mmCIF file of C-alpha atoms in Angstrom:
data_model
loop_
_atom_site.group_PDB
_atom_site.id
_atom_site.type_symbol
_atom_site.label_atom_id
_atom_site.label_comp_id
_atom_site.label_asym_id
_atom_site.label_seq_id
_atom_site.Cartn_x
_atom_site.Cartn_y
_atom_site.Cartn_z
ATOM 1 C CA MET P 1 -21.716 157.084 170.714
ATOM 2 C CA GLU P 2 -19.161 160.278 169.471
ATOM 3 C CA THR P 3 -20.526 162.055 166.412
ATOM 4 C CA LEU P 4 -18.540 160.744 162.943
ATOM 5 C CA ARG P 5 -18.820 163.292 160.082
ATOM 6 C CA TYR P 6 -18.923 162.544 156.531
ATOM 7 C CA GLY P 7 -17.974 164.152 153.344
ATOM 8 C CA VAL P 8 -18.644 162.171 149.935
ATOM 9 C CA ILE P 9 -17.053 163.663 147.271
ATOM 10 C CA GLY P 10 -18.405 162.939 144.075
ATOM 11 C CA CYS P 11 -22.246 164.100 143.591
ATOM 12 C CA GLY P 12 -22.987 161.268 140.718
ATOM 13 C CA ARG P 13 -25.799 158.197 140.691
ATOM 14 C CA VAL P 14 -23.922 156.455 143.425
ATOM 15 C CA SER P 15 -23.603 159.116 146.339
ATOM 16 C CA SER P 16 -27.144 159.106 146.834
ATOM 17 C CA ARG P 17 -26.428 155.278 149.049
ATOM 18 C CA HIS P 18 -23.790 156.919 150.460
ATOM 19 C CA ILE P 19 -26.275 160.397 151.751
ATOM 20 C CA GLN P 20 -28.957 158.360 152.954
ATOM 21 C CA SER P 21 -27.165 156.079 154.995
ATOM 22 C CA ALA P 22 -24.632 158.981 156.403
ATOM 23 C CA ASP P 23 -28.042 160.019 157.008
ATOM 24 C CA GLU P 24 -29.536 157.526 158.387
ATOM 25 C CA MET P 25 -27.373 155.407 160.083
ATOM 26 C CA GLY P 26 -26.448 156.805 163.947
ATOM 27 C CA GLY P 27 -23.736 157.763 164.810
ATOM 28 C CA THR P 28 -23.385 160.106 161.981
ATOM 29 C CA MET P 29 -24.055 163.204 160.458
ATOM 30 C CA LEU P 30 -23.282 164.039 156.425
ATOM 31 C CA ALA P 31 -20.834 167.274 157.474
ATOM 32 C CA ALA P 32 -20.336 167.993 154.043
ATOM 33 C CA LEU P 33 -20.158 167.792 149.587
ATOM 34 C CA ALA P 34 -17.923 168.198 147.270
ATOM 35 C CA ASP P 35 -18.142 168.575 143.060
ATOM 36 C CA PRO P 36 -17.193 170.717 141.072
ATOM 37 C CA ASN P 37 -21.201 171.132 140.106
ATOM 38 C CA THR P 38 -22.234 172.558 142.710
ATOM 39 C CA GLU P 39 -25.768 172.861 141.924
ATOM 40 C CA LYS P 40 -25.646 169.267 141.563
ATOM 41 C CA ALA P 41 -24.090 169.329 145.203
ATOM 42 C CA GLU P 42 -26.835 171.899 146.532
ATOM 43 C CA SER P 43 -29.674 169.299 145.598
ATOM 44 C CA PHE P 44 -28.045 166.753 147.565
ATOM 45 C CA ALA P 45 -27.678 169.628 150.250
ATOM 46 C CA GLU P 46 -31.215 170.714 150.202
ATOM 47 C CA LYS P 47 -32.435 167.158 151.084
ATOM 48 C CA SER P 48 -30.392 166.297 154.151
ATOM 49 C CA PRO P 49 -31.447 167.447 157.466
ATOM 50 C CA SER P 50 -27.443 167.757 158.700
ATOM 51 C CA ASN P 51 -27.529 170.802 156.460
ATOM 52 C CA PRO P 52 -23.885 170.174 155.135
ATOM 53 C CA ARG P 53 -21.856 172.338 153.655
ATOM 54 C CA VAL P 54 -21.030 172.141 150.041
ATOM 55 C CA TYR P 55 -17.724 172.711 148.139
ATOM 56 C CA ALA P 56 -16.740 172.870 144.238
ATOM 57 C CA ASP P 57 -12.801 171.657 145.615
ATOM 58 C CA TYR P 58 -12.934 168.574 147.297
ATOM 59 C CA ARG P 59 -9.395 169.402 148.526
ATOM 60 C CA GLN P 60 -10.673 172.742 150.259
ATOM 61 C CA MET P 61 -12.842 170.541 152.166
ATOM 62 C CA LEU P 62 -10.879 168.254 153.816
ATOM 63 C CA ALA P 63 -8.037 171.567 153.656
ATOM 64 C CA ASP P 64 -11.474 173.436 156.248
ATOM 65 C CA ASP P 65 -11.475 170.133 158.499
ATOM 66 C CA VAL P 66 -15.553 169.842 158.561
ATOM 67 C CA VAL P 67 -15.351 165.834 158.461
ATOM 68 C CA ASP P 68 -14.076 162.662 160.142
ATOM 69 C CA VAL P 69 -15.245 160.288 157.571
ATOM 70 C CA VAL P 70 -14.890 160.805 153.035
ATOM 71 C CA VAL P 71 -17.047 158.847 150.582
ATOM 72 C CA VAL P 72 -14.864 158.566 147.370
ATOM 73 C CA CYS P 73 -17.281 158.544 144.586
ATOM 74 C CA VAL P 74 -15.347 160.000 142.040
ATOM 75 C CA PRO P 75 -15.197 158.011 137.728
ATOM 76 C CA THR P 76 -12.682 154.748 139.065
ATOM 77 C CA GLN P 77 -9.490 157.127 137.101
ATOM 78 C CA MET P 78 -9.558 159.171 140.296
ATOM 79 C CA HIS P 79 -9.769 156.903 143.311
ATOM 80 C CA ALA P 80 -6.249 156.999 144.149
ATOM 81 C CA GLU P 81 -5.665 160.611 143.861
ATOM 82 C CA VAL P 82 -8.079 161.004 146.229
ATOM 83 C CA THR P 83 -7.771 158.434 148.475
ATOM 84 C CA VAL P 84 -3.895 159.569 149.098
ATOM 85 C CA ALA P 85 -4.950 163.710 149.939
ATOM 86 C CA ALA P 86 -7.475 162.362 152.362
ATOM 87 C CA ALA P 87 -5.327 159.626 153.591
ATOM 88 C CA GLU P 88 -2.816 161.913 154.256
ATOM 89 C CA ALA P 89 -5.306 164.897 156.071
ATOM 90 C CA GLY P 90 -5.890 162.265 158.897
ATOM 91 C CA LYS P 91 -9.804 161.455 157.121
ATOM 92 C CA HIS P 92 -11.319 157.716 157.039
ATOM 93 C CA ILE P 93 -12.020 155.890 153.933
ATOM 94 C CA TYR P 94 -14.483 154.591 152.348
ATOM 95 C CA CYS P 95 -13.549 154.607 148.104
ATOM 96 C CA GLU P 96 -16.084 153.571 145.831
ATOM 97 C CA LYS P 97 -15.115 150.533 143.708
ATOM 98 C CA ALA P 98 -13.641 149.565 141.875
ATOM 99 C CA MET P 99 -10.334 150.661 143.433
ATOM 100 C CA ALA P 100 -7.661 151.705 141.132
ATOM 101 C CA PRO P 101 -6.961 151.412 137.971
ATOM 102 C CA THR P 102 -3.600 149.648 138.492
ATOM 103 C CA LEU P 103 -2.327 147.868 141.115
ATOM 104 C CA SER P 104 0.642 151.485 141.481
ATOM 105 C CA ALA P 105 -2.304 152.798 142.869
ATOM 106 C CA CYS P 106 -4.249 149.862 144.958
ATOM 107 C CA ARG P 107 -0.353 150.004 146.753
ATOM 108 C CA ALA P 108 -0.235 153.450 146.725
ATOM 109 C CA MET P 109 -4.231 153.986 148.626
ATOM 110 C CA ILE P 110 -3.015 151.518 150.063
ATOM 111 C CA ARG P 111 0.176 152.953 151.808
ATOM 112 C CA ALA P 112 -0.898 156.333 152.378
ATOM 113 C CA ALA P 113 -4.007 154.518 154.342
ATOM 114 C CA ASP P 114 -1.499 152.448 156.340
ATOM 115 C CA ASP P 115 1.540 155.397 157.326
ATOM 116 C CA ALA P 116 -1.818 158.262 157.978
ATOM 117 C CA GLY P 117 -3.481 154.976 160.619
ATOM 118 C CA VAL P 118 -7.300 156.176 159.063
ATOM 119 C CA LYS P 119 -9.206 152.981 157.580
ATOM 120 C CA LEU P 120 -9.773 152.829 153.962
ATOM 121 C CA ASN P 121 -12.549 150.835 153.411
ATOM 122 C CA ILE P 122 -14.120 150.027 149.705
ATOM 123 C CA GLY P 123 -17.508 149.494 148.063
ATOM 124 C CA GLN P 124 -17.750 145.961 147.299
ATOM 125 C CA SER P 125 -21.375 146.601 148.384
ATOM 126 C CA THR P 126 -22.716 143.414 146.127
ATOM 127 C CA ARG P 127 -21.416 140.982 148.828
ATOM 128 C CA PHE P 128 -24.194 142.358 151.078
ATOM 129 C CA GLN P 129 -26.980 141.870 149.230
ATOM 130 C CA ALA P 130 -29.093 139.382 151.227
ATOM 131 C CA PRO P 131 -29.077 136.420 148.941
ATOM 132 C CA PHE P 132 -25.349 136.774 148.918
ATOM 133 C CA VAL P 133 -25.045 136.932 152.852
ATOM 134 C CA GLN P 134 -27.277 133.821 153.387
ATOM 135 C CA ALA P 135 -25.119 131.630 151.309
ATOM 136 C CA ARG P 136 -22.343 132.728 153.056
ATOM 137 C CA ARG P 137 -23.703 131.619 156.562
ATOM 138 C CA VAL P 138 -25.963 128.215 154.924
ATOM 139 C CA ILE P 139 -22.089 127.102 153.437
ATOM 140 C CA GLU P 140 -20.239 128.057 156.513
ATOM 141 C CA ALA P 141 -22.667 126.114 158.315
ATOM 142 C CA GLY P 142 -21.318 122.831 156.093
ATOM 143 C CA GLN P 143 -25.143 122.147 155.121
ATOM 144 C CA ILE P 144 -23.519 121.642 151.614
ATOM 145 C CA GLY P 145 -19.755 120.341 152.797
ATOM 146 C CA ASP P 146 -16.585 121.963 150.908
ATOM 147 C CA VAL P 147 -17.192 123.894 147.872
ATOM 148 C CA VAL P 148 -16.295 122.102 144.901
ATOM 149 C CA ALA P 149 -17.251 124.915 141.969
ATOM 150 C CA VAL P 150 -18.725 128.559 141.820
ATOM 151 C CA ASP P 151 -20.452 129.297 139.063
ATOM 152 C CA GLY P 152 -21.875 132.725 138.542
ATOM 153 C CA ALA P 153 -23.558 134.414 135.954
ATOM 154 C CA PHE P 154 -25.204 138.445 135.499
ATOM 155 C CA PRO P 155 -26.866 138.901 132.134
ATOM 156 C CA GLY P 156 -28.018 141.957 130.979
ATOM 157 C CA THR P 157 -28.397 144.805 128.138
ATOM 158 C CA ALA P 158 -25.402 145.258 124.820
ATOM 159 C CA THR P 159 -25.274 149.570 125.675
ATOM 160 C CA THR P 160 -27.043 150.542 129.087
ATOM 161 C CA PRO P 161 -26.680 147.370 131.560
ATOM 162 C CA ASP P 162 -28.895 149.255 134.726
ATOM 163 C CA GLY P 163 -30.538 151.414 132.300
ATOM 164 C CA VAL P 164 -27.760 154.070 133.025
ATOM 165 C CA PRO P 165 -27.078 156.297 129.544
ATOM 166 C CA ALA P 166 -24.285 155.249 127.027
ATOM 167 C CA ASP P 167 -22.739 158.168 127.361
ATOM 168 C CA PHE P 168 -22.403 157.589 130.983
ATOM 169 C CA TRP P 169 -18.755 157.594 132.188
ATOM 170 C CA ARG P 170 -17.883 154.859 133.442
ATOM 171 C CA PHE P 171 -19.243 153.304 129.412
ATOM 172 C CA LYS P 172 -15.742 155.387 127.710
ATOM 173 C CA ALA P 173 -12.683 153.326 129.023
ATOM 174 C CA GLY P 174 -10.442 157.207 128.920
ATOM 175 C CA ALA P 175 -12.358 157.024 132.263
ATOM 176 C CA GLN P 176 -11.530 154.831 133.994
ATOM 177 C CA GLY P 177 -8.763 153.178 132.351
ATOM 178 C CA HIS P 178 -10.164 149.138 131.549
ATOM 179 C CA GLY P 179 -14.052 148.200 131.160
ATOM 180 C CA TYR P 180 -16.493 146.155 131.998
ATOM 181 C CA VAL P 181 -14.590 143.421 133.555
ATOM 182 C CA VAL P 182 -12.850 145.820 136.486
ATOM 183 C CA ASN P 183 -15.754 148.182 136.868
ATOM 184 C CA PHE P 184 -18.877 145.558 136.961
ATOM 185 C CA GLY P 185 -16.893 142.157 137.122
ATOM 186 C CA CYS P 186 -14.237 142.966 140.384
ATOM 187 C CA HIS P 187 -18.245 142.731 142.612
ATOM 188 C CA TYR P 188 -19.207 139.819 141.019
ATOM 189 C CA VAL P 189 -15.516 138.093 141.702
ATOM 190 C CA ASP P 190 -15.696 139.635 145.281
ATOM 191 C CA ALA P 191 -18.552 138.064 145.846
ATOM 192 C CA ALA P 192 -18.009 134.638 144.961
ATOM 193 C CA ARG P 193 -14.838 135.067 146.925
ATOM 194 C CA TYR P 194 -16.848 136.580 149.995
ATOM 195 C CA ILE P 195 -19.366 133.685 149.977
ATOM 196 C CA CYS P 196 -17.300 130.408 148.959
ATOM 197 C CA GLY P 197 -14.000 132.003 151.442
ATOM 198 C CA ALA P 198 -11.325 131.045 148.907
ATOM 199 C CA ASP P 199 -8.709 132.858 146.826
ATOM 200 C CA PRO P 200 -8.132 132.623 143.428
ATOM 201 C CA ALA P 201 -4.493 131.530 142.068
ATOM 202 C CA GLN P 202 -4.952 130.785 138.224
ATOM 203 C CA VAL P 203 -7.349 132.556 136.210
ATOM 204 C CA SER P 204 -8.268 132.685 132.569
ATOM 205 C CA ALA P 205 -10.893 134.409 130.508
ATOM 206 C CA PHE P 206 -12.731 135.320 127.577
ATOM 207 C CA ILE P 207 -13.500 139.101 126.903
ATOM 208 C CA SER P 208 -15.648 140.223 123.563
ATOM 209 C CA ASN P 209 -16.702 143.709 122.575
ATOM 210 C CA ARG P 210 -20.229 141.975 120.358
ATOM 211 C CA PHE P 211 -23.407 143.905 120.093
ATOM 212 C CA SER P 212 -22.796 147.660 121.228
ATOM 213 C CA ALA P 213 -21.202 148.377 117.962
ATOM 214 C CA GLY P 214 -18.449 149.915 120.548
ATOM 215 C CA GLN P 215 -20.719 151.848 122.475
ATOM 216 C CA ILE P 216 -18.608 150.137 125.418
ATOM 217 C CA PRO P 217 -15.549 148.408 126.016
ATOM 218 C CA GLU P 218 -16.708 145.302 126.010
ATOM 219 C CA ASP P 219 -20.321 143.669 125.986
ATOM 220 C CA GLN P 220 -19.682 140.184 126.852
ATOM 221 C CA PHE P 221 -17.077 137.927 129.336
ATOM 222 C CA VAL P 222 -16.290 134.298 130.664
ATOM 223 C CA ILE P 223 -13.575 134.464 133.729
ATOM 224 C CA THR P 224 -12.442 131.154 135.410
ATOM 225 C CA ALA P 225 -10.479 130.630 138.221
ATOM 226 C CA VAL P 226 -8.429 128.109 140.427
ATOM 227 C CA CYS P 227 -8.790 127.970 143.808
ATOM 228 C CA HIS P 228 -5.411 127.906 145.643
ATOM 229 C CA THR P 229 -7.854 125.682 148.094
ATOM 230 C CA GLY P 230 -9.488 123.554 145.440
ATOM 231 C CA PRO P 231 -12.758 125.013 144.503
ATOM 232 C CA ILE P 232 -13.451 126.064 140.304
ATOM 233 C CA ILE P 233 -15.143 129.854 140.005
ATOM 234 C CA THR P 234 -16.788 130.773 136.955
ATOM 235 C CA ILE P 235 -18.658 134.073 136.437
ATOM 236 C CA GLY P 236 -19.357 135.144 133.109
ATOM 237 C CA MET P 237 -21.196 138.619 131.779
ATOM 238 C CA TYR P 238 -23.852 138.529 129.577
ATOM 239 C CA CYS P 239 -25.007 141.510 127.456
ATOM 240 C CA ALA P 240 -27.306 141.298 124.560
ATOM 241 C CA PRO P 241 -29.503 144.164 122.732
ATOM 242 C CA THR P 242 -32.959 143.987 124.849
ATOM 243 C CA TYR P 243 -32.483 143.125 128.295
ATOM 244 C CA THR P 244 -35.910 140.585 130.121
ATOM 245 C CA PRO P 245 -36.284 141.904 133.525
ATOM 246 C CA THR P 246 -36.855 137.728 134.891
ATOM 247 C CA ARG P 247 -33.444 137.263 133.524
ATOM 248 C CA THR P 248 -32.155 135.908 136.835
ATOM 249 C CA ASN P 249 -27.951 137.549 138.038
ATOM 250 C CA GLY P 250 -26.126 134.938 140.867
ATOM 251 C CA PHE P 251 -24.538 132.007 141.751
ATOM 252 C CA VAL P 252 -24.747 128.484 142.287
ATOM 253 C CA ILE P 253 -22.469 126.857 144.754
ATOM 254 C CA TYR P 254 -22.341 123.235 143.813
ATOM 255 C CA GLY P 255 -20.332 121.424 147.301
ATOM 256 C CA THR P 256 -19.245 117.377 147.956
ATOM 257 C CA GLU P 257 -23.023 117.359 150.093
ATOM 258 C CA GLY P 258 -25.312 119.522 147.939
ATOM 259 C CA VAL P 259 -26.549 121.997 145.927
ATOM 260 C CA LEU P 260 -26.577 125.975 146.853
ATOM 261 C CA GLU P 261 -28.881 128.731 144.653
ATOM 262 C CA ALA P 262 -28.385 132.165 145.424
ATOM 263 C CA TYR P 263 -29.912 134.767 142.636
ATOM 264 C CA TRP P 264 -29.801 138.515 143.991
ATOM 265 C CA ARG P 265 -33.656 138.408 144.272
ATOM 266 C CA PRO P 266 -36.263 138.669 147.499
ATOM 267 C CA GLY P 267 -36.583 134.757 148.299
ATOM 268 C CA GLY P 268 -33.143 133.979 146.378
ATOM 269 C CA VAL P 269 -32.092 131.678 147.628
ATOM 270 C CA THR P 270 -32.397 127.993 147.449
ATOM 271 C CA LEU P 271 -30.947 124.387 149.394
ATOM 272 C CA THR P 272 -29.902 120.525 147.845
ATOM 273 C CA VAL P 273 -28.788 117.904 150.420
ATOM 274 C CA GLY P 274 -27.492 114.801 149.077
ATOM 275 C CA ARG P 275 -31.118 113.497 146.400
ATOM 276 C CA GLU P 276 -33.448 116.108 148.995
ATOM 277 C CA GLU P 277 -36.308 118.172 146.594
ATOM 278 C CA PRO P 278 -34.320 121.804 146.484
ATOM 279 C CA ARG P 279 -36.043 123.612 149.195
ATOM 280 C CA PRO P 280 -36.142 127.495 149.703
ATOM 281 C CA VAL P 281 -33.947 128.710 152.426
ATOM 282 C CA GLU P 282 -35.174 132.213 154.893
ATOM 283 C CA PHE P 283 -33.502 134.413 155.406
ATOM 284 C CA ASP P 284 -31.972 135.486 159.103
ATOM 285 C CA GLU P 285 -34.182 138.822 160.764
ATOM 286 C CA ASP P 286 -31.096 141.465 160.178
ATOM 287 C CA LEU P 287 -30.707 140.536 156.210
ATOM 288 C CA ALA P 288 -33.670 142.644 156.407
ATOM 289 C CA ILE P 289 -32.291 145.842 156.768
ATOM 290 C CA ASP P 290 -31.387 148.043 153.324
ATOM 291 C CA PRO P 291 -28.217 146.152 152.023
ATOM 292 C CA TRP P 292 -25.800 149.639 151.767
ATOM 293 C CA LEU P 293 -27.018 150.635 155.896
ATOM 294 C CA ARG P 294 -25.769 146.460 156.360
ATOM 295 C CA PHE P 295 -22.667 148.101 154.811
ATOM 296 C CA HIS P 296 -22.057 151.739 156.324
ATOM 297 C CA ARG P 297 -22.901 150.266 159.882
ATOM 298 C CA GLN P 298 -19.627 147.972 159.204
ATOM 299 C CA PHE P 299 -17.588 150.892 158.836
ATOM 300 C CA ARG P 300 -18.404 153.456 161.033
ATOM 301 C CA ASP P 301 -18.629 150.136 164.001
ATOM 302 C CA CYS P 302 -14.880 149.890 162.918
ATOM 303 C CA ILE P 303 -13.551 153.077 163.001
ATOM 304 C CA LEU P 304 -15.501 153.889 167.007
ATOM 305 C CA GLU P 305 -13.868 150.018 167.849
ATOM 306 C CA ASP P 306 -10.494 150.241 165.592
ATOM 307 C CA THR P 307 -11.414 147.183 163.887
ATOM 308 C CA ALA P 308 -10.689 145.791 160.328
ATOM 309 C CA PRO P 309 -12.737 147.780 157.265
ATOM 310 C CA PRO P 310 -15.452 145.126 156.294
ATOM 311 C CA VAL P 311 -13.865 145.746 152.911
ATOM 312 C CA SER P 312 -10.361 146.057 153.228
ATOM 313 C CA GLY P 313 -7.791 147.900 150.018
ATOM 314 C CA ARG P 314 -6.436 144.435 149.842
ATOM 315 C CA ASP P 315 -9.753 143.387 149.738
ATOM 316 C CA GLY P 316 -9.794 145.396 147.025
ATOM 317 C CA MET P 317 -6.950 145.388 144.879
ATOM 318 C CA LEU P 318 -7.223 141.810 144.573
ATOM 319 C CA ASN P 319 -10.430 142.051 143.402
ATOM 320 C CA VAL P 320 -8.985 144.123 140.726
ATOM 321 C CA GLU P 321 -5.224 142.358 140.355
ATOM 322 C CA TRP P 322 -8.520 138.861 139.348
ATOM 323 C CA ALA P 323 -9.851 141.612 136.767
ATOM 324 C CA LEU P 324 -6.782 142.635 135.464
ATOM 325 C CA ALA P 325 -5.170 139.227 135.446
ATOM 326 C CA ALA P 326 -8.573 138.540 133.178
ATOM 327 C CA TYR P 327 -7.705 140.132 130.433
ATOM 328 C CA LEU P 328 -4.124 139.997 130.438
ATOM 329 C CA ALA P 329 -5.014 135.769 130.402
ATOM 330 C CA HIS P 330 -7.224 137.299 126.935
ATOM 331 C CA GLU P 331 -4.117 139.144 125.434
ATOM 332 C CA ARG P 332 -2.275 136.299 125.875
ATOM 333 C CA ARG P 333 -4.894 133.089 125.374
ATOM 334 C CA ALA P 334 -3.108 131.113 129.019
ATOM 335 C CA TRP P 335 -3.916 131.710 132.200
ATOM 336 C CA MET P 336 -2.211 133.873 134.378
ATOM 337 C CA ASP P 337 -0.565 132.422 138.054
ATOM 338 C CA LEU P 338 -1.717 135.303 141.327
ATOM 339 C CA PRO P 339 -0.620 137.554 142.800
ATOM 340 C CA LEU P 340 1.033 138.955 139.376
ATOM 341 C CA GLY P 341 4.580 140.632 139.710
ATOM 342 C CA PRO P 342 5.810 143.712 139.947
ATOM 343 C CA GLU P 343 6.151 143.711 135.942
ATOM 344 C CA PHE P 344 2.154 144.087 136.161
ATOM 345 C CA TYR P 345 1.663 146.600 139.006
ATOM 346 C CA GLU P 346 0.984 149.450 136.023
ATOM 347 C CA TYR P 347 -1.270 147.387 133.417
ATOM 348 C CA GLY P 348 -4.850 148.829 133.074
ATOM 349 C CA GLY P 349 -5.970 146.703 130.344
ATOM 350 C CA PRO P 350 -5.491 146.775 126.592
ATOM 351 C CA LYS P 351 -4.571 149.709 125.210
ATOM 352 C CA LEU P 352 -7.892 149.947 123.115
ATOM 353 C CA TYR P 353 -9.389 149.722 125.813
ATOM 354 C CA ALA P 354 -7.582 152.662 127.374
ATOM 355 C CA GLU P 355 -8.453 155.217 124.939
ATOM 356 C CA VAL P 356 -10.104 157.367 124.778
ATOM 357 C CA PRO P 357 -12.730 157.726 121.960
ATOM 358 C CA ALA P 358 -12.411 160.990 118.996
ATOM 359 C CA SER P 359 -15.436 162.083 119.999
ATOM 360 C CA ASP P 360 -14.926 162.716 123.214
ATOM 361 C CA LYS P 361 -11.068 164.818 122.985
#
């Protein structure tokens, strides 16, 4: 099998999972790391068996032609710039979510990849979590009949939803052009779309900043979508001042013949058919593999076999579109039809969220 040379651009928190996958999945090697903070990149390079090169500027990495694939792990507002440059250099691209702050930026990324004939994959990794993959398989097997509704709940804390310092870039709207609805919501809407196999036709939303005292753009939202094929999807993220570890993140999927609960924890899928008692669903053996590794292997294989990426650029754009439509629906107190028209291609969220706080200037 051909060995694909991987380069990671941006060596922050999330990059460690990609670096590990490039080192471990087989048929790949970590060839280069790029980050303006070269000390951070060097610390990752020292742990890799591939002895990757380190660059302060990703453009130099692309110019040196030392990689076949790039993984884009920079802040969201830089995704389009880096992705377009990588495509023009002939590199396949795995870009972290959220795909980009605006639909015009998403479209530019897709166009660049199409023009260059390279693969563009968006890092919507939540859909690869074992409970959600198993839930989709149960639905595809017809065990709950036709999907009628999907109800998703994702609790967290008001200031640091996953233990990240409140001054981290992704909590500052100026670093991404929007807030949680896009940055985190894109994961949940993608997982919902994946599980039930339906896309939204109309979106409504309520968004608030109740507990975080301006530290983050928003700390609560509820998004409701009516899909083309009928299902109603509701997704809520609820951040409270304290976090209780026993809370569950996940979905309840209602069908014409049963109910499926899929929670983000080991063994977290329960099936109820008709009036029967709920019963746990055993996971397929392949789902014991780390979800990031499964995701990266599928992307690797799509390059080697010239097939569609596991999460295409168009998939990533639809997730951003759904989230932006939620902002618009909240602002206008009205349902928004999808797809959004060209007049919204440059829209990147409410002005309040697009400004950098004075303390950061």
